[in-house]
């Protein structure tokens, strides 16, 4: 790939403005330079996307599904190349990079079936000779702003479902993963153009905060899906709400695993390990808090520290590597600052917590014990591999500690008690959008709706009935008689 990318890449507009250089997190060396779009480029792009929507909206939903199926097939042919690019530019290990592309493929497959199933209810009317139905139509243009940590999958969740619903898409990826955004868009645009559909149905614009702000404030963006930090998400939500627009927010997560005394530790140790250090702690579903019943605390900490010591750290493109670098040097600084704060607040680092002496953004994943459950650092989401391990005594305590943070994304308990499991799933249990039992907090399937509550934003993407967020609903009453009865028996004569 050319070391410098600019101009128009099918539906991609990245013209003569500041250049952002992307770096390989594994060695801190530059990969490519990508020119950022101007607001004039943005204006041109959004006009083309809106025009393309007029064509796309007239395509029958099953035909839209067929085109999305072809997108999935095109991604299959490039899955290893794209997975390698994710590892190179984002830093996650190769198998996770491939898995992320697989998520996009899976949601394409899911969307194909959904394209023949989306629809509203036919309801009984109280008036004779009347039909009462729900009609669903696309919202129009869906803006999609994605984060660095899932530069393919999150776009895929939104894109595939939005497309079969009849929407055009405008994507702004993270500036630090611009090559991935361009590569994916080229694949999608080729499929669209092979089907004589304008490539601008799936547009990409490379840019920074100014482009994101423009999307949030633009009334032509009918739905804005934003994935990122709670701090920025709040600003986005306010800008969208100011114009009475729609937003879909996937924000932070301070996720907990609660382990009871009857738990199967053969499940607990690998689950906690994957949830805490997978993607080097840079998933929104990463486990950041581990609550252990006091009777098993010391045993689990000892076993977990031994498991940490066996993690194969290395180049993310090496198929044997299980743990790669953090995405940026700034992330390394945040990691070190959080470890220091944990120490100052009374925590003990029982494993890791240091920068590794090698090129790139590598740190030792940290296990911290001894902090109170309400310590400020425990309640702070640090996007890094730091696991705070705390003792609890009772079920009520474990459930309450899970819920006491501001975010509400993912959660899990480990227990064999059937009553406890259903209390956990019930109204007094976990207040998160993802509520697991005997599995990690991360690694969600595409068939369920994905998202969280409270400061996580409340949005839902991917499966279940998430498609409804990408459409507008009309209730339609049709009179097929010559009479005019009114609802509620009202007489107006």
Short mmCIF file of C-alpha atoms in Angstrom, two decimals:
data_model
loop_
_atom_site.label_atom_id
_atom_site.label_comp_id
_atom_site.label_asym_id
_atom_site.label_seq_id
_atom_site.Cartn_x
_atom_site.Cartn_y
_atom_site.Cartn_z
CA UNK A 1 0.00 0.00 0.00
CA UNK A 2 1.25 3.48 -0.82
CA UNK A 3 2.74 5.26 2.21
CA UNK A 4 0.57 8.28 1.49
CA UNK A 5 -3.17 8.19 0.89
CA UNK A 6 -5.38 11.06 -0.22
CA UNK A 7 -7.92 12.08 -2.82
CA UNK A 8 -11.08 10.15 -3.55
CA UNK A 9 -11.25 6.42 -2.97
CA UNK A 10 -14.62 5.64 -4.56
CA UNK A 11 -16.95 6.96 -1.86
CA UNK A 12 -13.96 8.19 0.13
CA UNK A 13 -12.98 11.85 0.32
CA UNK A 14 -9.65 12.74 1.95
CA UNK A 15 -8.28 15.85 0.28
CA UNK A 16 -5.61 18.49 0.69
CA UNK A 17 -5.56 19.31 4.37
CA UNK A 18 -3.55 18.27 7.44
CA UNK A 19 -1.96 14.85 7.31
CA UNK A 20 -2.37 12.28 10.06
CA UNK A 21 0.36 9.67 10.30
CA UNK A 22 -0.66 6.26 11.58
CA UNK A 23 1.86 4.23 13.57
CA UNK A 24 2.30 0.54 14.23
CA UNK A 25 1.75 0.06 17.99
CA UNK A 26 4.11 -2.93 18.00
CA UNK A 27 7.20 -0.92 17.04
CA UNK A 28 6.07 2.75 17.03
CA UNK A 29 7.13 3.10 13.39
CA UNK A 30 5.01 5.10 10.90
CA UNK A 31 2.83 3.09 8.53
CA UNK A 32 1.17 5.70 6.35
CA UNK A 33 0.08 9.31 6.13
CA UNK A 34 -3.56 10.08 5.40
CA UNK A 35 -4.80 13.50 4.41
CA UNK A 36 -7.76 14.68 6.47
CA UNK A 37 -10.95 16.05 4.96
CA UNK A 38 -12.06 19.66 5.13
CA UNK A 39 -15.54 20.86 5.95
CA UNK A 40 -15.92 21.55 2.22
CA UNK A 41 -15.12 17.88 1.57
CA UNK A 42 -17.66 16.96 4.22
CA UNK A 43 -20.32 19.05 2.49
CA UNK A 44 -19.61 17.41 -0.85
CA UNK A 45 -19.65 13.94 0.69
CA UNK A 46 -22.91 14.35 2.54
CA UNK A 47 -24.66 15.75 -0.53
CA UNK A 48 -23.59 12.73 -2.56
CA UNK A 49 -24.67 10.38 0.23
CA UNK A 50 -28.12 11.98 0.42
CA UNK A 51 -28.52 11.71 -3.35
CA UNK A 52 -27.42 8.08 -3.28
CA UNK A 53 -30.00 7.35 -0.57
CA UNK A 54 -32.82 8.30 -2.96
CA UNK A 55 -31.75 5.45 -5.21
CA UNK A 56 -31.03 2.97 -2.43
CA UNK A 57 -34.35 3.53 -0.63
CA UNK A 58 -36.23 2.39 -3.74
CA UNK A 59 -34.39 -0.93 -3.87
CA UNK A 60 -36.58 -3.70 -2.36
CA UNK A 61 -35.34 -4.85 1.04
CA UNK A 62 -34.61 -8.45 -0.08
CA UNK A 63 -32.50 -7.09 -2.95
CA UNK A 64 -30.68 -4.86 -0.47
CA UNK A 65 -30.07 -7.99 1.57
CA UNK A 66 -28.60 -9.75 -1.45
CA UNK A 67 -26.11 -6.91 -1.94
CA UNK A 68 -25.18 -7.04 1.75
CA UNK A 69 -24.63 -10.79 1.31
CA UNK A 70 -22.17 -10.00 -1.47
CA UNK A 71 -20.38 -7.55 0.83
CA UNK A 72 -19.98 -10.37 3.35
CA UNK A 73 -18.57 -12.65 0.65
CA UNK A 74 -16.13 -9.95 -0.49
CA UNK A 75 -14.93 -9.56 3.09
CA UNK A 76 -14.47 -13.34 3.37
CA UNK A 77 -12.04 -13.26 0.46
CA UNK A 78 -9.95 -10.61 2.22
CA UNK A 79 -10.38 -11.73 5.83
CA UNK A 80 -6.73 -12.54 6.53
CA UNK A 81 -5.46 -9.42 4.79
CA UNK A 82 -7.89 -7.22 6.71
CA UNK A 83 -7.15 -9.06 9.95
CA UNK A 84 -3.44 -8.42 9.42
CA UNK A 85 -4.12 -4.74 8.75
CA UNK A 86 -6.09 -4.50 12.01
CA UNK A 87 -3.13 -6.03 13.86
CA UNK A 88 -0.66 -3.75 12.11
CA UNK A 89 -2.54 -0.49 12.64
CA UNK A 90 -4.61 -1.06 15.80
CA UNK A 91 -2.30 -3.49 17.58
CA UNK A 92 -4.63 -6.35 18.57
CA UNK A 93 -3.39 -9.88 18.01
CA UNK A 94 -3.93 -11.48 14.60
CA UNK A 95 -6.63 -13.93 15.69
CA UNK A 96 -8.61 -11.04 17.18
CA UNK A 97 -8.11 -8.98 14.03
CA UNK A 98 -9.47 -11.82 11.91
CA UNK A 99 -12.27 -12.32 14.43
CA UNK A 100 -13.25 -8.69 14.11
CA UNK A 101 -13.63 -9.01 10.33
CA UNK A 102 -15.57 -12.23 10.95
CA UNK A 103 -18.03 -10.22 13.06
CA UNK A 104 -18.73 -7.98 10.06
CA UNK A 105 -19.22 -11.08 7.90
CA UNK A 106 -21.54 -12.63 10.49
CA UNK A 107 -23.69 -9.51 10.74
CA UNK A 108 -23.93 -9.45 6.93
CA UNK A 109 -25.26 -13.02 7.03
CA UNK A 110 -27.68 -12.04 9.79
CA UNK A 111 -28.83 -8.97 7.86
CA UNK A 112 -29.62 -11.04 4.76
CA UNK A 113 -32.31 -12.98 6.63
CA UNK A 114 -33.48 -9.86 8.40
CA UNK A 115 -34.07 -8.13 5.05
CA UNK A 116 -37.06 -10.46 4.50
CA UNK A 117 -38.41 -10.08 8.04
CA UNK A 118 -38.41 -6.37 8.94
CA UNK A 119 -41.94 -5.08 9.21
CA UNK A 120 -44.67 -3.82 11.45
CA UNK A 121 -47.79 -5.21 13.05
CA UNK A 122 -51.29 -5.49 11.66
CA UNK A 123 -53.51 -4.50 14.60
CA UNK A 124 -57.25 -4.90 15.16
CA UNK A 125 -59.12 -1.64 14.68
CA UNK A 126 -62.02 -0.72 16.93
CA UNK A 127 -63.77 0.81 13.93
CA UNK A 128 -65.60 -1.35 11.39
CA UNK A 129 -64.17 -1.27 7.89
CA UNK A 130 -60.79 0.03 9.06
CA UNK A 131 -57.29 -1.46 9.01
CA UNK A 132 -54.66 -0.45 11.56
CA UNK A 133 -51.07 -1.17 10.56
CA UNK A 134 -47.50 -0.18 11.38
CA UNK A 135 -45.27 0.95 8.53
CA UNK A 136 -41.48 1.02 8.92
CA UNK A 137 -39.30 3.19 6.68
CA UNK A 138 -35.57 3.99 6.68
CA UNK A 139 -34.50 7.05 8.63
CA UNK A 140 -32.38 8.20 5.68
CA UNK A 141 -28.70 8.90 6.33
CA UNK A 142 -26.94 7.12 9.19
CA UNK A 143 -23.73 8.72 10.45
CA UNK A 144 -21.32 6.21 11.99
CA UNK A 145 -18.42 7.37 14.15
CA UNK A 146 -16.25 4.48 15.32
CA UNK A 147 -13.36 4.13 17.77
CA UNK A 148 -9.85 2.75 17.32
CA UNK A 149 -10.37 -0.43 19.33
CA UNK A 150 -12.85 -2.07 16.94
CA UNK A 151 -12.14 -0.35 13.63
CA UNK A 152 -14.01 -2.93 11.53
CA UNK A 153 -16.65 -4.71 13.62
CA UNK A 154 -18.51 -1.69 15.02
CA UNK A 155 -18.85 -0.20 11.56
CA UNK A 156 -20.08 -3.58 10.33
CA UNK A 157 -22.75 -3.85 13.03
CA UNK A 158 -24.15 -0.49 12.00
CA UNK A 159 -23.54 -0.68 8.27
CA UNK A 160 -25.10 -4.06 7.48
CA UNK A 161 -28.28 -3.43 9.45
CA UNK A 162 -28.61 0.19 8.30
CA UNK A 163 -28.23 -0.89 4.67
CA UNK A 164 -30.91 -3.58 4.65
CA UNK A 165 -33.23 -1.09 6.35
CA UNK A 166 -32.75 1.21 3.33
CA UNK A 167 -30.34 3.79 4.71
CA UNK A 168 -27.20 5.36 3.30
CA UNK A 169 -24.17 5.47 5.62
CA UNK A 170 -21.51 8.09 6.29
CA UNK A 171 -18.55 6.67 8.22
CA UNK A 172 -15.90 8.53 10.17
CA UNK A 173 -13.39 6.12 11.63
CA UNK A 174 -10.72 6.92 14.19
CA UNK A 175 -7.87 8.94 12.63
CA UNK A 176 -5.34 6.45 14.02
CA UNK A 177 -6.93 3.57 12.06
CA UNK A 178 -7.55 5.35 8.77
CA UNK A 179 -5.98 2.65 6.57
CA UNK A 180 -8.45 0.09 7.88
CA UNK A 181 -11.35 2.44 7.14
CA UNK A 182 -10.13 3.03 3.58
CA UNK A 183 -9.55 -0.68 2.93
CA UNK A 184 -13.01 -1.70 4.14
CA UNK A 185 -14.71 1.10 2.19
CA UNK A 186 -12.96 0.11 -1.04
CA UNK A 187 -14.26 -3.46 -0.66
CA UNK A 188 -17.82 -2.30 0.07
CA UNK A 189 -17.82 0.30 -2.71
CA UNK A 190 -16.69 -2.29 -5.28
CA UNK A 191 -19.67 -4.49 -4.44
CA UNK A 192 -22.07 -1.56 -4.67
CA UNK A 193 -20.74 -0.42 -8.03
CA UNK A 194 -20.78 -3.99 -9.40
CA UNK A 195 -24.52 -3.90 -8.63
CA UNK A 196 -24.88 -0.47 -10.29
CA UNK A 197 -25.55 1.16 -6.92
CA UNK A 198 -23.77 4.46 -6.16
CA UNK A 199 -20.68 3.93 -4.01
CA UNK A 200 -21.77 6.95 -1.96
CA UNK A 201 -24.42 4.76 -0.32
CA UNK A 202 -21.50 3.80 1.94
CA UNK A 203 -19.37 6.92 2.20
CA UNK A 204 -16.22 7.40 4.25
CA UNK A 205 -14.73 10.68 5.39
CA UNK A 206 -11.32 10.84 7.06
CA UNK A 207 -11.19 13.54 9.67
CA UNK A 208 -10.91 14.61 13.25
CA UNK A 209 -13.10 16.30 15.83
CA UNK A 210 -14.26 19.03 13.43
CA UNK A 211 -15.84 16.44 11.14
CA UNK A 212 -17.41 14.62 14.08
CA UNK A 213 -18.87 17.88 15.36
CA UNK A 214 -20.26 18.67 11.92
CA UNK A 215 -21.97 15.28 11.79
CA UNK A 216 -23.45 15.72 15.26
CA UNK A 217 -24.89 19.13 14.41
CA UNK A 218 -26.05 18.34 10.87
CA UNK A 219 -29.81 17.90 10.52
CA UNK A 220 -29.20 15.92 7.33
CA UNK A 221 -27.72 13.13 9.48
CA UNK A 222 -30.92 11.37 10.50
CA UNK A 223 -29.27 9.00 12.99
CA UNK A 224 -25.80 9.35 14.47
CA UNK A 225 -24.21 6.21 15.88
CA UNK A 226 -21.25 7.13 18.07
CA UNK A 227 -18.80 4.74 19.71
CA UNK A 228 -16.20 6.24 22.03
CA UNK A 229 -15.60 7.65 25.48
CA UNK A 230 -18.37 8.74 27.82
CA UNK A 231 -16.91 12.25 27.94
CA UNK A 232 -17.07 12.78 24.18
CA UNK A 233 -20.31 10.82 23.89
CA UNK A 234 -22.02 13.24 26.25
CA UNK A 235 -20.97 16.16 24.04
CA UNK A 236 -22.22 14.33 20.95
CA UNK A 237 -25.55 13.54 22.61
CA UNK A 238 -26.10 17.17 23.57
CA UNK A 239 -25.34 18.41 20.05
CA UNK A 240 -27.66 15.86 18.46
CA UNK A 241 -30.42 16.47 20.99
CA UNK A 242 -30.17 20.22 20.45
CA UNK A 243 -31.49 19.64 16.93
CA UNK A 244 -33.93 16.93 18.13
CA UNK A 245 -31.97 14.33 16.21
CA UNK A 246 -31.50 10.65 16.91
CA UNK A 247 -28.36 9.23 18.45
CA UNK A 248 -27.16 5.71 19.20
CA UNK A 249 -24.44 5.81 21.84
CA UNK A 250 -21.97 3.03 22.68
CA UNK A 251 -19.75 4.52 25.37
CA UNK A 252 -17.59 3.37 28.28
CA UNK A 253 -17.77 0.33 30.49
CA UNK A 254 -16.37 -0.33 33.98
CA UNK A 255 -17.24 -3.99 33.89
CA UNK A 256 -17.20 -6.42 36.81
CA UNK A 257 -16.98 -10.16 37.33
CA UNK A 258 -18.48 -11.42 40.60
CA UNK A 259 -17.18 -14.82 41.73
CA UNK A 260 -19.03 -16.71 44.47
CA UNK A 261 -17.69 -19.41 46.75
CA UNK A 262 -19.39 -22.19 44.76
CA UNK A 263 -17.87 -21.13 41.42
CA UNK A 264 -15.99 -23.51 39.15
CA UNK A 265 -12.47 -22.05 39.26
CA UNK A 266 -11.58 -23.94 36.08
CA UNK A 267 -13.96 -21.52 34.37
CA UNK A 268 -13.12 -18.47 36.46
CA UNK A 269 -9.37 -18.25 35.79
CA UNK A 270 -9.40 -18.41 31.96
CA UNK A 271 -12.50 -16.21 31.83
CA UNK A 272 -11.01 -13.50 34.03
CA UNK A 273 -7.73 -13.71 32.11
CA UNK A 274 -9.38 -13.25 28.70
CA UNK A 275 -11.76 -10.56 29.93
CA UNK A 276 -8.99 -8.53 31.59
CA UNK A 277 -6.09 -8.80 29.13
CA UNK A 278 -7.75 -9.58 25.80
CA UNK A 279 -7.02 -6.77 23.31
CA UNK A 280 -4.60 -5.51 25.98
CA UNK A 281 -7.52 -4.30 28.08
CA UNK A 282 -8.81 -2.01 25.33
CA UNK A 283 -12.30 -3.44 24.84
CA UNK A 284 -15.33 -1.56 26.08
CA UNK A 285 -16.32 -4.90 27.65
CA UNK A 286 -12.94 -5.51 29.31
CA UNK A 287 -13.22 -6.70 32.92
CA UNK A 288 -11.77 -3.95 35.11
CA UNK A 289 -13.15 -5.11 38.47
CA UNK A 290 -13.03 -8.64 39.89
CA UNK A 291 -15.07 -9.25 43.05
CA UNK A 292 -14.09 -12.46 44.83
CA UNK A 293 -15.92 -14.02 47.75
CA UNK A 294 -13.65 -13.69 50.78
CA UNK A 295 -13.38 -17.47 51.16
CA UNK A 296 -11.70 -17.92 47.76
CA UNK A 297 -9.97 -14.55 47.31
CA UNK A 298 -6.38 -15.57 48.03
CA UNK A 299 -6.59 -18.80 46.03
CA UNK A 300 -7.98 -17.07 42.95
CA UNK A 301 -5.46 -14.22 43.09
CA UNK A 302 -2.59 -16.70 43.29
CA UNK A 303 -3.87 -18.76 40.36
CA UNK A 304 -4.66 -15.68 38.30
CA UNK A 305 -1.18 -14.23 38.82
CA UNK A 306 0.32 -17.52 37.61
CA UNK A 307 -1.92 -17.39 34.53
CA UNK A 308 -0.82 -13.80 33.84
CA UNK A 309 2.82 -14.90 34.00
CA UNK A 310 2.20 -17.42 31.20
CA UNK A 311 0.70 -14.94 28.72
CA UNK A 312 2.64 -14.97 25.47
CA UNK A 313 3.53 -11.34 24.79
CA UNK A 314 4.82 -10.39 21.36
CA UNK A 315 4.23 -9.12 17.86
CA UNK A 316 0.46 -9.12 17.23
CA UNK A 317 1.06 -10.55 13.74
CA UNK A 318 2.70 -13.65 15.25
CA UNK A 319 0.03 -16.36 15.44
CA UNK A 320 1.31 -17.57 18.83
CA UNK A 321 0.99 -14.15 20.53
CA UNK A 322 -1.87 -13.71 23.02
CA UNK A 323 -1.11 -10.19 24.22
CA UNK A 324 -0.01 -7.24 22.14
CA UNK A 325 0.71 -3.55 22.63
CA UNK A 326 -1.47 -0.66 23.67
CA UNK A 327 -2.64 1.45 20.75
CA UNK A 328 -0.72 4.66 21.49
CA UNK A 329 2.00 6.08 23.71
CA UNK A 330 -0.71 8.20 25.38
CA UNK A 331 -2.40 4.96 26.45
CA UNK A 332 0.85 3.83 28.06
CA UNK A 333 0.99 7.07 30.03
CA UNK A 334 -2.63 6.61 31.19
CA UNK A 335 -1.81 3.06 32.28
CA UNK A 336 1.15 4.19 34.39
CA UNK A 337 -0.81 7.06 35.91
CA UNK A 338 -3.66 4.74 36.91
CA UNK A 339 -1.28 2.21 38.49
CA UNK A 340 0.33 5.01 40.50
CA UNK A 341 -3.06 6.33 41.62
CA UNK A 342 -4.06 2.83 42.70
CA UNK A 343 -0.94 2.62 44.87
CA UNK A 344 -1.60 6.04 46.39
CA UNK A 345 -5.16 5.01 47.27
CA UNK A 346 -3.99 1.92 49.16
CA UNK A 347 -3.74 -0.74 46.47
CA UNK A 348 -1.04 -3.37 46.13
CA UNK A 349 0.22 -4.35 42.68
CA UNK A 350 0.58 -8.13 42.88
CA UNK A 351 1.44 -8.54 39.22
CA UNK A 352 2.74 -6.32 36.41
CA UNK A 353 2.12 -2.62 36.20
CA UNK A 354 5.32 -1.68 34.36
CA UNK A 355 6.38 -0.73 30.85
CA UNK A 356 8.13 -3.55 29.02
CA UNK A 357 11.64 -2.87 27.75
CA UNK A 358 11.02 -3.38 24.05
CA UNK A 359 10.01 -1.27 21.04
CA UNK A 360 6.37 -0.30 20.80
CA UNK A 361 3.66 0.41 23.36
CA UNK A 362 3.97 -2.69 25.53
CA UNK A 363 3.07 -2.83 29.22
CA UNK A 364 2.76 -5.63 31.75
CA UNK A 365 -0.93 -6.21 32.54
CA UNK A 366 -1.55 -5.34 36.18
CA UNK A 367 -3.42 -7.04 39.01
CA UNK A 368 -4.17 -4.70 41.93
CA UNK A 369 -5.57 -5.85 45.29
CA UNK A 370 -6.45 -4.22 48.60
CA UNK A 371 -8.50 -1.26 47.40
CA UNK A 372 -11.95 -0.44 48.81
CA UNK A 373 -14.81 -1.00 46.40
CA UNK A 374 -15.60 2.72 46.29
CA UNK A 375 -12.04 3.96 45.67
CA UNK A 376 -12.06 6.66 43.02
CA UNK A 377 -9.61 4.79 40.79
CA UNK A 378 -11.81 1.69 40.92
CA UNK A 379 -14.72 3.81 39.71
CA UNK A 380 -12.63 5.28 36.89
CA UNK A 381 -12.55 3.49 33.54
CA UNK A 382 -8.92 3.29 32.44
CA UNK A 383 -8.67 1.90 28.91
CA UNK A 384 -5.75 -0.36 29.77
CA UNK A 385 -5.07 -3.83 31.23
CA UNK A 386 -5.54 -3.10 34.94
CA UNK A 387 -7.69 -5.46 37.02
CA UNK A 388 -8.81 -4.35 40.49
CA UNK A 389 -9.48 -7.40 42.69
CA UNK A 390 -11.71 -6.90 45.74
CA UNK A 391 -13.14 -9.10 48.51
CA UNK A 392 -16.88 -9.29 49.20
CA UNK A 393 -18.93 -11.16 51.78
CA UNK A 394 -22.57 -11.46 50.65
CA UNK A 395 -24.60 -11.69 47.48
CA UNK A 396 -26.21 -8.33 48.19
CA UNK A 397 -22.77 -6.76 48.49
CA UNK A 398 -21.51 -8.32 45.26
CA UNK A 399 -24.56 -7.23 43.26
CA UNK A 400 -24.51 -3.72 44.74
CA UNK A 401 -20.82 -3.20 43.97
CA UNK A 402 -21.38 -4.28 40.39
CA UNK A 403 -24.07 -1.61 40.00
CA UNK A 404 -22.48 1.28 41.87
CA UNK A 405 -20.34 2.62 39.01
CA UNK A 406 -21.72 5.12 36.50
CA UNK A 407 -21.40 2.83 33.49
CA UNK A 408 -23.59 -0.17 32.82
CA UNK A 409 -22.24 -2.15 29.90
CA UNK A 410 -21.19 -5.72 30.73
CA UNK A 411 -21.17 -7.92 33.82
CA UNK A 412 -20.83 -11.56 34.78
CA UNK A 413 -21.17 -13.83 37.80
CA UNK A 414 -19.70 -17.24 38.43
CA UNK A 415 -21.88 -19.53 40.52
CA UNK A 416 -23.76 -22.84 40.45
CA UNK A 417 -26.69 -21.53 42.49
CA UNK A 418 -29.73 -21.45 40.19
CA UNK A 419 -31.66 -19.07 42.42
CA UNK A 420 -28.74 -16.66 42.52
CA UNK A 421 -28.45 -16.80 38.72
CA UNK A 422 -32.05 -15.69 38.24
CA UNK A 423 -31.77 -13.03 40.93
CA UNK A 424 -28.74 -11.73 38.99
CA UNK A 425 -30.82 -11.62 35.80
CA UNK A 426 -33.79 -10.01 37.55
CA UNK A 427 -34.77 -6.45 38.51
CA UNK A 428 -32.54 -6.38 41.60
CA UNK A 429 -29.57 -7.96 39.86
CA UNK A 430 -27.15 -6.50 37.36
CA UNK A 431 -28.17 -3.16 35.85
CA UNK A 432 -26.02 -3.67 32.75
CA UNK A 433 -26.98 -4.21 29.13
CA UNK A 434 -24.93 -7.42 28.99
CA UNK A 435 -25.59 -9.76 31.93
CA UNK A 436 -23.60 -12.99 31.76
CA UNK A 437 -23.31 -16.14 33.84
CA UNK A 438 -20.18 -18.31 33.98
CA UNK A 439 -18.55 -16.64 30.96
CA UNK A 440 -16.32 -13.55 30.52
CA UNK A 441 -17.65 -10.00 30.22
CA UNK A 442 -16.27 -9.72 26.69
CA UNK A 443 -16.85 -11.69 23.52
CA UNK A 444 -20.51 -10.94 22.71
CA UNK A 445 -22.30 -12.74 19.86
CA UNK A 446 -23.90 -10.77 17.03
CA UNK A 447 -27.36 -12.33 17.45
CA UNK A 448 -28.18 -10.38 20.60
CA UNK A 449 -28.58 -6.64 20.99
CA UNK A 450 -25.32 -5.09 22.18
CA UNK A 451 -25.14 -1.99 24.36
CA UNK A 452 -25.40 -0.70 27.89
CA UNK A 453 -27.22 1.51 30.35
CA UNK A 454 -26.48 4.68 32.34
CA UNK A 455 -23.26 6.41 31.21
CA UNK A 456 -22.73 3.71 28.60
CA UNK A 457 -25.34 5.55 26.58
CA UNK A 458 -28.37 3.27 26.26
CA UNK A 459 -27.86 2.44 22.59
CA UNK A 460 -28.26 -1.03 21.08
CA UNK A 461 -26.51 -2.38 17.99
CA UNK A 462 -26.20 -5.69 16.18
CA UNK A 463 -28.93 -8.31 16.68
CA UNK A 464 -32.39 -8.80 18.21
CA UNK A 465 -34.62 -5.81 17.36
CA UNK A 466 -31.79 -3.28 17.10
CA UNK A 467 -32.85 -2.75 13.47
CA UNK A 468 -35.72 -0.60 14.71
CA UNK A 469 -33.27 2.17 15.67
CA UNK A 470 -32.36 2.55 12.00
CA UNK A 471 -35.97 3.06 10.91
CA UNK A 472 -38.89 5.36 11.60
CA UNK A 473 -42.32 3.95 12.45
CA UNK A 474 -45.68 5.21 11.28
CA UNK A 475 -49.05 4.05 12.58
CA UNK A 476 -51.44 3.96 9.64
CA UNK A 477 -55.24 3.76 9.79
CA UNK A 478 -56.96 2.93 6.51
CA UNK A 479 -60.70 3.39 5.99
CA UNK A 480 -61.98 1.16 3.19
CA UNK A 481 -65.70 1.98 3.63
CA UNK A 482 -68.00 4.89 2.82
CA UNK A 483 -68.67 5.55 6.51
CA UNK A 484 -66.63 7.73 8.89
CA UNK A 485 -66.81 6.35 12.44
CA UNK A 486 -64.48 8.10 14.89
CA UNK A 487 -62.33 6.47 17.54
CA UNK A 488 -63.55 6.24 21.14
CA UNK A 489 -67.14 6.44 19.85
CA UNK A 490 -66.97 10.22 19.40
CA UNK A 491 -69.84 11.78 17.46
CA UNK A 492 -68.97 15.00 15.63
CA UNK A 493 -72.12 15.95 13.69
#
